[in-house]
PDB file of N, CA and C in Angstrom:
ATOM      1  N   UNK A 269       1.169  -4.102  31.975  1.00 59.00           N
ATOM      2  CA  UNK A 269       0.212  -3.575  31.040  1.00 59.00           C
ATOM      3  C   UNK A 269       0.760  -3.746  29.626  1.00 59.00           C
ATOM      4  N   UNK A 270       0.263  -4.107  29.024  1.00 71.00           N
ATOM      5  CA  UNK A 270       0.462  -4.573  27.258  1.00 71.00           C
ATOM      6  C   UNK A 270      -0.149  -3.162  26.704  1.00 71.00           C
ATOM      7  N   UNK A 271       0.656  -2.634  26.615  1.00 77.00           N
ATOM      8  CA  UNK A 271      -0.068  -1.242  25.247  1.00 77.00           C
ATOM      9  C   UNK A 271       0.302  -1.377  23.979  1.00 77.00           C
ATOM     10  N   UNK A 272      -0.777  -1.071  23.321  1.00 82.00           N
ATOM     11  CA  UNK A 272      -0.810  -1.020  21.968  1.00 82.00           C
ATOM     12  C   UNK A 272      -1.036   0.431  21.174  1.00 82.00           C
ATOM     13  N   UNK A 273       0.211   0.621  20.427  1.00 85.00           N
ATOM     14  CA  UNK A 273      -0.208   2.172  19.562  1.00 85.00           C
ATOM     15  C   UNK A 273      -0.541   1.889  18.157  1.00 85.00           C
ATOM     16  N   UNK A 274      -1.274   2.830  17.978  1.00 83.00           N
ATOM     17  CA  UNK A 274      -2.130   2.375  16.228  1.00 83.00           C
ATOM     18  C   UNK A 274      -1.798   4.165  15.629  1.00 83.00           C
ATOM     19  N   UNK A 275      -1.044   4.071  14.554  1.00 83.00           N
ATOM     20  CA  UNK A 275      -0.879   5.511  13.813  1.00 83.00           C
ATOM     21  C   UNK A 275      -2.022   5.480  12.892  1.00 83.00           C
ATOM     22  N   UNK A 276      -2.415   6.290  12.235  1.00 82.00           N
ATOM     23  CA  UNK A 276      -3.322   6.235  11.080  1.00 82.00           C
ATOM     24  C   UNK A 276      -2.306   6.674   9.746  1.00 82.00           C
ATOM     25  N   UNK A 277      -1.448   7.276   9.905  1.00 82.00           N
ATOM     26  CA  UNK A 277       0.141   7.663   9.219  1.00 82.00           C
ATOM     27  C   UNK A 277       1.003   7.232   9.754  1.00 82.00           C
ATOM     28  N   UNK A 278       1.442   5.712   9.820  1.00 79.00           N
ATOM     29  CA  UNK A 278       2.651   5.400  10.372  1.00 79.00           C
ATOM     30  C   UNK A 278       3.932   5.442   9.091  1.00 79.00           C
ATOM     31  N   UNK A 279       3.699   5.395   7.954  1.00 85.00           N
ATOM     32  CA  UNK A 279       4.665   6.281   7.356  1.00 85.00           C
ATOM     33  C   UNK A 279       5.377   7.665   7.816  1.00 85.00           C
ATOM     34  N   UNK A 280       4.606   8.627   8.293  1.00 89.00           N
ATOM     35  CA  UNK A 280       4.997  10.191   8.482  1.00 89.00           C
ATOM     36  C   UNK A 280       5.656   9.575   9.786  1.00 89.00           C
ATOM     37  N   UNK A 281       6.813  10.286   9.791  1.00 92.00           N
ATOM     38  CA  UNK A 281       7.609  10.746  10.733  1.00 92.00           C
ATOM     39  C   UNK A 281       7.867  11.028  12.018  1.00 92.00           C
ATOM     40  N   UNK A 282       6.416  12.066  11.982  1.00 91.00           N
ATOM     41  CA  UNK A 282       6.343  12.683  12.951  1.00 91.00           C
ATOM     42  C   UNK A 282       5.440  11.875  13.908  1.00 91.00           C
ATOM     43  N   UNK A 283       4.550  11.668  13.009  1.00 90.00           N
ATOM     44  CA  UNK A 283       3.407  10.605  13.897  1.00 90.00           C
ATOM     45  C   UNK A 283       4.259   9.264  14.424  1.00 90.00           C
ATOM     46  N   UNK A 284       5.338   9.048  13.465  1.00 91.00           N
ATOM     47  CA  UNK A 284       6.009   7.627  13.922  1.00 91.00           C
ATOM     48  C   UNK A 284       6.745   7.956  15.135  1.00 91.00           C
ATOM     49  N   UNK A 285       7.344   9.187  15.463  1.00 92.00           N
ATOM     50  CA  UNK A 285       7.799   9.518  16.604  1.00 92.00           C
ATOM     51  C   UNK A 285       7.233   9.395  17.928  1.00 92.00           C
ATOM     52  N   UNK A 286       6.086  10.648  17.414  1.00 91.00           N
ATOM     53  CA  UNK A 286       4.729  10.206  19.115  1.00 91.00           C
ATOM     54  C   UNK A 286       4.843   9.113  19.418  1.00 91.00           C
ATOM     55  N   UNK A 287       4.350   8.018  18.461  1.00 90.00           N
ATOM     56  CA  UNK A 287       4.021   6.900  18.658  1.00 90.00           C
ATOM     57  C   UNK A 287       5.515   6.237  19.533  1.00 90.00           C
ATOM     58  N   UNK A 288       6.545   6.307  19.122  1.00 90.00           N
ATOM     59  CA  UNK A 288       7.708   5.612  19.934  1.00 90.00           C
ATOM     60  C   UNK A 288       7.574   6.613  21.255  1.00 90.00           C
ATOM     61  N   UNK A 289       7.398   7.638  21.226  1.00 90.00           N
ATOM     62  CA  UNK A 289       7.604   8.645  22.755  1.00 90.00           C
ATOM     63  C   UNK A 289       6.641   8.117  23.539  1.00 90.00           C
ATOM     64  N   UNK A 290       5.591   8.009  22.943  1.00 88.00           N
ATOM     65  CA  UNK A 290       4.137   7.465  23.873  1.00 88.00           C
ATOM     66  C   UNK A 290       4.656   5.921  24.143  1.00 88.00           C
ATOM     67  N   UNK A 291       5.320   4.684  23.304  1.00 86.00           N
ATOM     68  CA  UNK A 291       5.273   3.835  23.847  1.00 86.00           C
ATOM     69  C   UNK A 291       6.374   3.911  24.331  1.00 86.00           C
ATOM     70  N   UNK A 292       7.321   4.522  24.629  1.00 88.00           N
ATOM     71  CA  UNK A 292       8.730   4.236  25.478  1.00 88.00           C
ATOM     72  C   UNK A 292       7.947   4.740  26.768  1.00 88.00           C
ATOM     73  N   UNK A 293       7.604   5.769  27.065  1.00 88.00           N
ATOM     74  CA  UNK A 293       7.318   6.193  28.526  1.00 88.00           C
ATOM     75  C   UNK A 293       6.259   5.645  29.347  1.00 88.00           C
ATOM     76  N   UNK A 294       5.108   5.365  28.451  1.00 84.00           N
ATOM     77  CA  UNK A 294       4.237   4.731  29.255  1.00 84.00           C
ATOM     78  C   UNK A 294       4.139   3.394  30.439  1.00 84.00           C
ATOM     79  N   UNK A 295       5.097   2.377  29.503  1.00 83.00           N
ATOM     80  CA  UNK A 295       5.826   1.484  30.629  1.00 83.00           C
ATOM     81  C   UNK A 295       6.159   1.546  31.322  1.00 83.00           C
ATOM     82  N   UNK A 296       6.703   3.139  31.455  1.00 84.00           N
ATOM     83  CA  UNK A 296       7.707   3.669  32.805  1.00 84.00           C
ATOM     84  C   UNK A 296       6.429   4.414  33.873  1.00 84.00           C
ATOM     85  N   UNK A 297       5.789   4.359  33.481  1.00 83.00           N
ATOM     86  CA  UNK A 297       4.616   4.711  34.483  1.00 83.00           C
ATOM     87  C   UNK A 297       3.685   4.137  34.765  1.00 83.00           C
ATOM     88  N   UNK A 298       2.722   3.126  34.061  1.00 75.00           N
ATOM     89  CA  UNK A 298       1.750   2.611  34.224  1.00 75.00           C
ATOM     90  C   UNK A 298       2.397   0.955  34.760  1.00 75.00           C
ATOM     91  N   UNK A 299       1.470   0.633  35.623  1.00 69.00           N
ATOM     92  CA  UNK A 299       1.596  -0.446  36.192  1.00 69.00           C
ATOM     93  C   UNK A 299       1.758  -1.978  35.380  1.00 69.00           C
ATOM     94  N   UNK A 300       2.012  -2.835  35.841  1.00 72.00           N
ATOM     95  CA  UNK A 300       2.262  -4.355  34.909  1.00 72.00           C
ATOM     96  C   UNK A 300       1.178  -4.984  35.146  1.00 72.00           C
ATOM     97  N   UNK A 301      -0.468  -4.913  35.172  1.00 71.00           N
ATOM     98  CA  UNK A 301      -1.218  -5.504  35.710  1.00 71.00           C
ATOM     99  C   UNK A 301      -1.659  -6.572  34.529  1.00 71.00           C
ATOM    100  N   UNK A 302      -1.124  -6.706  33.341  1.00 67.00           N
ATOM    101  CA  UNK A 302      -1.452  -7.473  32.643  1.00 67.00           C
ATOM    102  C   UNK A 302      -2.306  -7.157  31.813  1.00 67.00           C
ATOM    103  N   UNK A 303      -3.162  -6.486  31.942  1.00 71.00           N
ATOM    104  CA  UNK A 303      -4.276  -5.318  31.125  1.00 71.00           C
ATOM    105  C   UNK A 303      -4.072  -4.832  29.736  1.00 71.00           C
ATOM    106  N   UNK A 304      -4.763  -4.722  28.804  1.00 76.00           N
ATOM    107  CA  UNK A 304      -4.363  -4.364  27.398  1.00 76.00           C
ATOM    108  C   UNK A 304      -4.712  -3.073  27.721  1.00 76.00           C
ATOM    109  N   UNK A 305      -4.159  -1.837  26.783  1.00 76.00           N
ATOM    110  CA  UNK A 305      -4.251  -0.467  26.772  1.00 76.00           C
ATOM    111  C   UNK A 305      -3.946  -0.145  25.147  1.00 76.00           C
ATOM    112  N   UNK A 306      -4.841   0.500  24.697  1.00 82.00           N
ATOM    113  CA  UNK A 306      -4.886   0.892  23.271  1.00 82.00           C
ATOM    114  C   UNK A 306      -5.112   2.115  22.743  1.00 82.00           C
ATOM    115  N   UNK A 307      -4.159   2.923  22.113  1.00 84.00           N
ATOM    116  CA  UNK A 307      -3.896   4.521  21.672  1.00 84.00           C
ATOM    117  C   UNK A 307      -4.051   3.996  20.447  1.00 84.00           C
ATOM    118  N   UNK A 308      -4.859   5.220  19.650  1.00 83.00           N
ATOM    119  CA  UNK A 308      -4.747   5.571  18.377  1.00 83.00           C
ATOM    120  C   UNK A 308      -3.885   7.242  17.752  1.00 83.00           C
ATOM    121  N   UNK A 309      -3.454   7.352  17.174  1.00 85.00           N
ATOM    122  CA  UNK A 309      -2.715   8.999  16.782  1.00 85.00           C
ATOM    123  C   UNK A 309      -3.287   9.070  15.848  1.00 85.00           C
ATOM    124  N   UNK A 310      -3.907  10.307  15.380  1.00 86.00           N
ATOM    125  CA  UNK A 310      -4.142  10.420  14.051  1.00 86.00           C
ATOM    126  C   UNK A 310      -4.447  11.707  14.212  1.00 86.00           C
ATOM    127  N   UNK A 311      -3.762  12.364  13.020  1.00 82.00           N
ATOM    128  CA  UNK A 311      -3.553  13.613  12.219  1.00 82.00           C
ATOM    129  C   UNK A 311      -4.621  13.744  11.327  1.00 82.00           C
ATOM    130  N   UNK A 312      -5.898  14.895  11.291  1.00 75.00           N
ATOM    131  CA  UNK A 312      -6.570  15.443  10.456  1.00 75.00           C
ATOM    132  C   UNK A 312      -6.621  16.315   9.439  1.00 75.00           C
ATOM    133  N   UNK A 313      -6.348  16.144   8.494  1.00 62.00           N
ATOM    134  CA  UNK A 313      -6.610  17.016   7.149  1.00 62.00           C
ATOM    135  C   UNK A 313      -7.455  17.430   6.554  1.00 62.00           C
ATOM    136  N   UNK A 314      -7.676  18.611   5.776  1.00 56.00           N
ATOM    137  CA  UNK A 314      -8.269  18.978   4.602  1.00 56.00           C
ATOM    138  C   UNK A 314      -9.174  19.840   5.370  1.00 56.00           C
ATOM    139  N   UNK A 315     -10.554  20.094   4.954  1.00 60.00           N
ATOM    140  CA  UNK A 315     -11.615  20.905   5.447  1.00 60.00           C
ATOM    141  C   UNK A 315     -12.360  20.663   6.735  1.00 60.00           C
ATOM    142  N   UNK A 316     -12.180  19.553   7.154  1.00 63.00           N
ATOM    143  CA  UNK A 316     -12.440  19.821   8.649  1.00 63.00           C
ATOM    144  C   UNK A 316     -11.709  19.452   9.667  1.00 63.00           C
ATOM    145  N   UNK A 317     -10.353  19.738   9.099  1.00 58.00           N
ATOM    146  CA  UNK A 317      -9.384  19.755  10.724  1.00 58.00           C
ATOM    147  C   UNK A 317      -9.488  21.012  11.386  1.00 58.00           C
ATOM    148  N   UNK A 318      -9.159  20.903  12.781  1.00 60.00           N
ATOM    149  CA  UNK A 318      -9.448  21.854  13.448  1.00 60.00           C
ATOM    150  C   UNK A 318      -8.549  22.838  12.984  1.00 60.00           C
ATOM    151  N   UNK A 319      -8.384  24.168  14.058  1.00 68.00           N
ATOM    152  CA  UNK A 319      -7.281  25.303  13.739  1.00 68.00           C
ATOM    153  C   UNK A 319      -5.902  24.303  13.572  1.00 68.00           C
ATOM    154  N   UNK A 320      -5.242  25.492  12.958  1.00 75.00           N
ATOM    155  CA  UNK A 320      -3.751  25.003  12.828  1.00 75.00           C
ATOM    156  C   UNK A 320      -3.392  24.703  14.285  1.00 75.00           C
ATOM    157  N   UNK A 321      -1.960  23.489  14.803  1.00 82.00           N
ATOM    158  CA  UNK A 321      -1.424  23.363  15.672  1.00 82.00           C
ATOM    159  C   UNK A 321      -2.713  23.116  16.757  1.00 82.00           C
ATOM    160  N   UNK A 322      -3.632  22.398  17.091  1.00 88.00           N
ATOM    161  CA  UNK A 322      -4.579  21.904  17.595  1.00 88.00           C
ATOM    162  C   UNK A 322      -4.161  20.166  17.855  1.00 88.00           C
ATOM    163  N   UNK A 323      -4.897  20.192  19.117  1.00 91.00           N
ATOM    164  CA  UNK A 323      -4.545  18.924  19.175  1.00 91.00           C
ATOM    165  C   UNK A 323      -6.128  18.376  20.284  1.00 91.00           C
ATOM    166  N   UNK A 324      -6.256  17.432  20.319  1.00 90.00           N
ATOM    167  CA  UNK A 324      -7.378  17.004  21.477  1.00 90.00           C
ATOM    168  C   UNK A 324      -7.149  15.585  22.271  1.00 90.00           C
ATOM    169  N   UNK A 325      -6.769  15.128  23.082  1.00 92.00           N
ATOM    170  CA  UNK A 325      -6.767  14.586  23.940  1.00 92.00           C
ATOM    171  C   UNK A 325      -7.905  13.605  24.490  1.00 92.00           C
ATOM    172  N   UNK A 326      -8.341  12.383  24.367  1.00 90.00           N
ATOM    173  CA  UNK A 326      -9.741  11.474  24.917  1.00 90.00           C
ATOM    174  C   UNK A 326      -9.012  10.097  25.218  1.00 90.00           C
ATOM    175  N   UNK A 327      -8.511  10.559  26.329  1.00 85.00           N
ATOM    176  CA  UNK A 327      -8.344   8.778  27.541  1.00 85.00           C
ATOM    177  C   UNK A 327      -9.297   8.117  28.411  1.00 85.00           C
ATOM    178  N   UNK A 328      -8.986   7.090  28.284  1.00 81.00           N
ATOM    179  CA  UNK A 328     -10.098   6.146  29.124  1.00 81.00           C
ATOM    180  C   UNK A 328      -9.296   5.362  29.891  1.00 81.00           C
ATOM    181  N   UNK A 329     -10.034   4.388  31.009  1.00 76.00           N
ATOM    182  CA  UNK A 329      -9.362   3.420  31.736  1.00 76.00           C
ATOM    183  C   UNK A 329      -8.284   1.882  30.618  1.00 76.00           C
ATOM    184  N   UNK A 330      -9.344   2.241  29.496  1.00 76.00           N
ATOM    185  CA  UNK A 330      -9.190   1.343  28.556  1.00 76.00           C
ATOM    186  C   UNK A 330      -8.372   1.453  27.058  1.00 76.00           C
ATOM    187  N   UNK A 331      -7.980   2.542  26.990  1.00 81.00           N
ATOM    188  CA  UNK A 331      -7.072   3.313  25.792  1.00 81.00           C
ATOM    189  C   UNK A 331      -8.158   4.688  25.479  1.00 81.00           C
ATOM    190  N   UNK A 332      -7.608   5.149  24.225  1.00 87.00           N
ATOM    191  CA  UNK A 332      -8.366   6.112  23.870  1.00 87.00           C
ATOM    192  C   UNK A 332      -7.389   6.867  22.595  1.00 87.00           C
ATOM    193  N   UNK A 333      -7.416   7.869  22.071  1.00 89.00           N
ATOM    194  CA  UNK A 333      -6.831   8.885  21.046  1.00 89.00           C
ATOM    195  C   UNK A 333      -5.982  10.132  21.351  1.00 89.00           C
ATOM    196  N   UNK A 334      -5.214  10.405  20.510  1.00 91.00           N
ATOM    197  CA  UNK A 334      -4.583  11.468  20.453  1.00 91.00           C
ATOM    198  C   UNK A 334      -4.900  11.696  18.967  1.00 91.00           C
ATOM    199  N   UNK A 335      -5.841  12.815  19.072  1.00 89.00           N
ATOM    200  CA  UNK A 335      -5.489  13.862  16.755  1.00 89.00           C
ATOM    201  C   UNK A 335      -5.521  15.235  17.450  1.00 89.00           C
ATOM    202  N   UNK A 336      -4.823  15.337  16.057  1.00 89.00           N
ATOM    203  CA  UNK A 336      -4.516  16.571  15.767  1.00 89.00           C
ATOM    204  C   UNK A 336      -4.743  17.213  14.619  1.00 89.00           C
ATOM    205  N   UNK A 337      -4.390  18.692  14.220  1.00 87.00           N
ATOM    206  CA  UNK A 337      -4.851  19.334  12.915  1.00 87.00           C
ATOM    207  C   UNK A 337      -3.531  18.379  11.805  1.00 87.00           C
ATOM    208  N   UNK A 338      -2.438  18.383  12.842  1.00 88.00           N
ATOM    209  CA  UNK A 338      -0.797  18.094  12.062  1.00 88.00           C
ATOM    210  C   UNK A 338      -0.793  16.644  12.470  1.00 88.00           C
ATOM    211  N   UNK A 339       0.530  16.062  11.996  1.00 89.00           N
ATOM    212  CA  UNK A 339       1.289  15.658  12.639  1.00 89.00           C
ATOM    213  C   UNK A 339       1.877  15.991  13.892  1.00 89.00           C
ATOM    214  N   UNK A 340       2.593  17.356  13.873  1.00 91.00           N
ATOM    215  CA  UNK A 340       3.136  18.028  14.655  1.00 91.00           C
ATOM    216  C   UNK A 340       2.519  18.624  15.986  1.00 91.00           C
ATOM    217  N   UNK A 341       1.139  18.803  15.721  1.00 91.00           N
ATOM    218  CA  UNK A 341       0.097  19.043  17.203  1.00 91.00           C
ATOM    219  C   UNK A 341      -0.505  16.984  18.037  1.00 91.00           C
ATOM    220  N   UNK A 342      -0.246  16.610  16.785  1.00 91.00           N
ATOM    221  CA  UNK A 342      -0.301  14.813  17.404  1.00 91.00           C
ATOM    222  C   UNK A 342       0.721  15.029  18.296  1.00 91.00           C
ATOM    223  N   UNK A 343       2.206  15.182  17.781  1.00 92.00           N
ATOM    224  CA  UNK A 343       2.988  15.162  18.738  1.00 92.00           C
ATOM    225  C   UNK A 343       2.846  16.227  20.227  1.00 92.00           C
ATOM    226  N   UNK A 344       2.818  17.262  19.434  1.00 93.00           N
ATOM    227  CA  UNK A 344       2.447  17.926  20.801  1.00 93.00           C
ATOM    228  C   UNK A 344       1.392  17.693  22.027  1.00 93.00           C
ATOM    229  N   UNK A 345      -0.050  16.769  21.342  1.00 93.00           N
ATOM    230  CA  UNK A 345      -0.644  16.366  22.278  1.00 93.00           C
ATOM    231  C   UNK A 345      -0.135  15.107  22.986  1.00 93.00           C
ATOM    232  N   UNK A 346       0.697  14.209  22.449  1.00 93.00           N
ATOM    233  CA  UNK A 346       1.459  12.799  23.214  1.00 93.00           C
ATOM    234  C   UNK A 346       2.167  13.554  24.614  1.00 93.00           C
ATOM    235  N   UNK A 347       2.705  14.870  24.061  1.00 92.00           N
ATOM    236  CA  UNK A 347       4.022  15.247  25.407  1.00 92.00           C
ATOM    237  C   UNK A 347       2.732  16.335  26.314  1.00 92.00           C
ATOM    238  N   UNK A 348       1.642  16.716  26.172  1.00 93.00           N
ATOM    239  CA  UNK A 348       0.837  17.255  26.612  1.00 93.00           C
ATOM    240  C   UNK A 348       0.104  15.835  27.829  1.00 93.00           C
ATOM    241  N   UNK A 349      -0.212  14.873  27.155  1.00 91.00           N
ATOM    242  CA  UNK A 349      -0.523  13.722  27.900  1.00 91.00           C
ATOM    243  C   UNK A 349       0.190  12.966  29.243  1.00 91.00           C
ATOM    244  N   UNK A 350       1.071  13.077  28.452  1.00 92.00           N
ATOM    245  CA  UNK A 350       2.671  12.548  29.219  1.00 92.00           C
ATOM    246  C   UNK A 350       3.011  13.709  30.548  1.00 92.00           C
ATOM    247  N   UNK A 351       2.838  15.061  30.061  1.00 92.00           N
ATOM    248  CA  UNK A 351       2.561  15.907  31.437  1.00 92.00           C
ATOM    249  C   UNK A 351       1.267  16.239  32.132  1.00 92.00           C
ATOM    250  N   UNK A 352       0.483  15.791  31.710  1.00 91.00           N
ATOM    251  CA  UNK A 352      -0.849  15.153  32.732  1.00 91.00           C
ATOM    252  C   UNK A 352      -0.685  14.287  33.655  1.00 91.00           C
ATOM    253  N   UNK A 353      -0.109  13.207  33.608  1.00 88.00           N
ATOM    254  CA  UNK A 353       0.513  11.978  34.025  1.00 88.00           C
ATOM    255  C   UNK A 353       1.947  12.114  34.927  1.00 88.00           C
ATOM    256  N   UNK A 354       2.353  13.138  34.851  1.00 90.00           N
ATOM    257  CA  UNK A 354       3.377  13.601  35.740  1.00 90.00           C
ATOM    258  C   UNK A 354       4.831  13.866  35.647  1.00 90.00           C
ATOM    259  N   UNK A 355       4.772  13.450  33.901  1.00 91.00           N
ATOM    260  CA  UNK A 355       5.934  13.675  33.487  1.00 91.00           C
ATOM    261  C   UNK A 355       6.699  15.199  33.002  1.00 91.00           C
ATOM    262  N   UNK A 356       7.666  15.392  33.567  1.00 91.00           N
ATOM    263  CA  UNK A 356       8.364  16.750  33.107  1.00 91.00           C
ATOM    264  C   UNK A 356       9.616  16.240  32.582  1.00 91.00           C
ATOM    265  N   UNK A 357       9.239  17.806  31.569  1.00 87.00           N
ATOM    266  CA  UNK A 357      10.451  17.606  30.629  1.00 87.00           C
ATOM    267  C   UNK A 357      11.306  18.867  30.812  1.00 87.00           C
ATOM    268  N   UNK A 358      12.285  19.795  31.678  1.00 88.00           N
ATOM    269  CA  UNK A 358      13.109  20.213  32.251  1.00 88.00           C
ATOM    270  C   UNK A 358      14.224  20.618  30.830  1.00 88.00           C
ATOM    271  N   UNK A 359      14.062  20.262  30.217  1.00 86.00           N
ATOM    272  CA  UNK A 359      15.465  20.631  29.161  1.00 86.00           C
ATOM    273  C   UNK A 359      15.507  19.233  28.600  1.00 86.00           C
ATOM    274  N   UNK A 360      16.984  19.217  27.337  1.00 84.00           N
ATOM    275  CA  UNK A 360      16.498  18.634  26.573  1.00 84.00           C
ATOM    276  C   UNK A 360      17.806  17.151  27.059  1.00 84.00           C
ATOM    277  N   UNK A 361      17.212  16.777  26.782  1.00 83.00           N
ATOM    278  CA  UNK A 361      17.943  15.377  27.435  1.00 83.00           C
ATOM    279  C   UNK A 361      17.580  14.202  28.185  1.00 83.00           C
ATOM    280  N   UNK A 362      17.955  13.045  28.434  1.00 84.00           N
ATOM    281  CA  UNK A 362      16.699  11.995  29.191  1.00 84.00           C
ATOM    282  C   UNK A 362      17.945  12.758  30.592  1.00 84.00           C
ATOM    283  N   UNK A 363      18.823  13.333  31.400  1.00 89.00           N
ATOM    284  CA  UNK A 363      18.942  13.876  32.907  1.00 89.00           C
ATOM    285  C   UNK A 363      18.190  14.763  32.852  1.00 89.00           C
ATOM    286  N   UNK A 364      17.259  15.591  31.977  1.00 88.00           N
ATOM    287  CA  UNK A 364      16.599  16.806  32.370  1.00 88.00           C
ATOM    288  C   UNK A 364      15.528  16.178  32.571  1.00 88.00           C
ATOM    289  N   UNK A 365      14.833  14.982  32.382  1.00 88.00           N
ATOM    290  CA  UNK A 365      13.405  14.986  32.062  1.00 88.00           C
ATOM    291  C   UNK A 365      13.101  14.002  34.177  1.00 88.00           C
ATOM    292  N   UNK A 366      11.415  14.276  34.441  1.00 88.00           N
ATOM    293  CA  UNK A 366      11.133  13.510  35.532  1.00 88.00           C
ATOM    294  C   UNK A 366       9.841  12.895  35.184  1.00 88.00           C
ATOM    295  N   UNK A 367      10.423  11.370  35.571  1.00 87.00           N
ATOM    296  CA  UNK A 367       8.835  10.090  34.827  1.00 87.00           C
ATOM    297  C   UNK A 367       8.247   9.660  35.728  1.00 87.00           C
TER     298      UNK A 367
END
């Protein structure tokens, strides 16, 4: 599977992080069928982001999004995704975590 991540802030930090967490693990789970797969992250501001620390989640067979109010709820929805999918994170370390 060929995935592709798209930040809308790939300057910020934080979003640049998700984005490496989401593409390091996903390889480790999803199959090699040759298939393109396409994430977008993006962090909402100003008057109509949601509550603080919000995040929303919309996957498809075919890619889909991760936003958030932050940066920081982007990230939190990537590792929210990632434990949908079956991944645990046990403590902090790659021996604590199961992919």
């Amino acid at each position: 599977m060929r995935i592709h991540i798209t930040c809308t802030a790939p300057e910020n930090e934080v979003l640049a992080f998700a984005a490496g967490e989401l593409a390091a693990y996903l390889p480790r789970m999803l199959p090699d069928d040759g298939d393109d797969w396409t994430a977008v992250l993006s962090a909402e501001t100003g008057d109509n982001a949601p509550a603080p620390e919000s995040f929303a989640v919309a996957i498809t067979e075919n890619g889909g999004s991760i936003t958030g109010s932050c940066p920081r709820a982007v990230l939190l929805g990537v590792y929210d995704y990632l434990r949908r999918l079956g991944c645990r994170f046990l403590g902090p370390g790659r021996q604590c975590e199961i992919v």
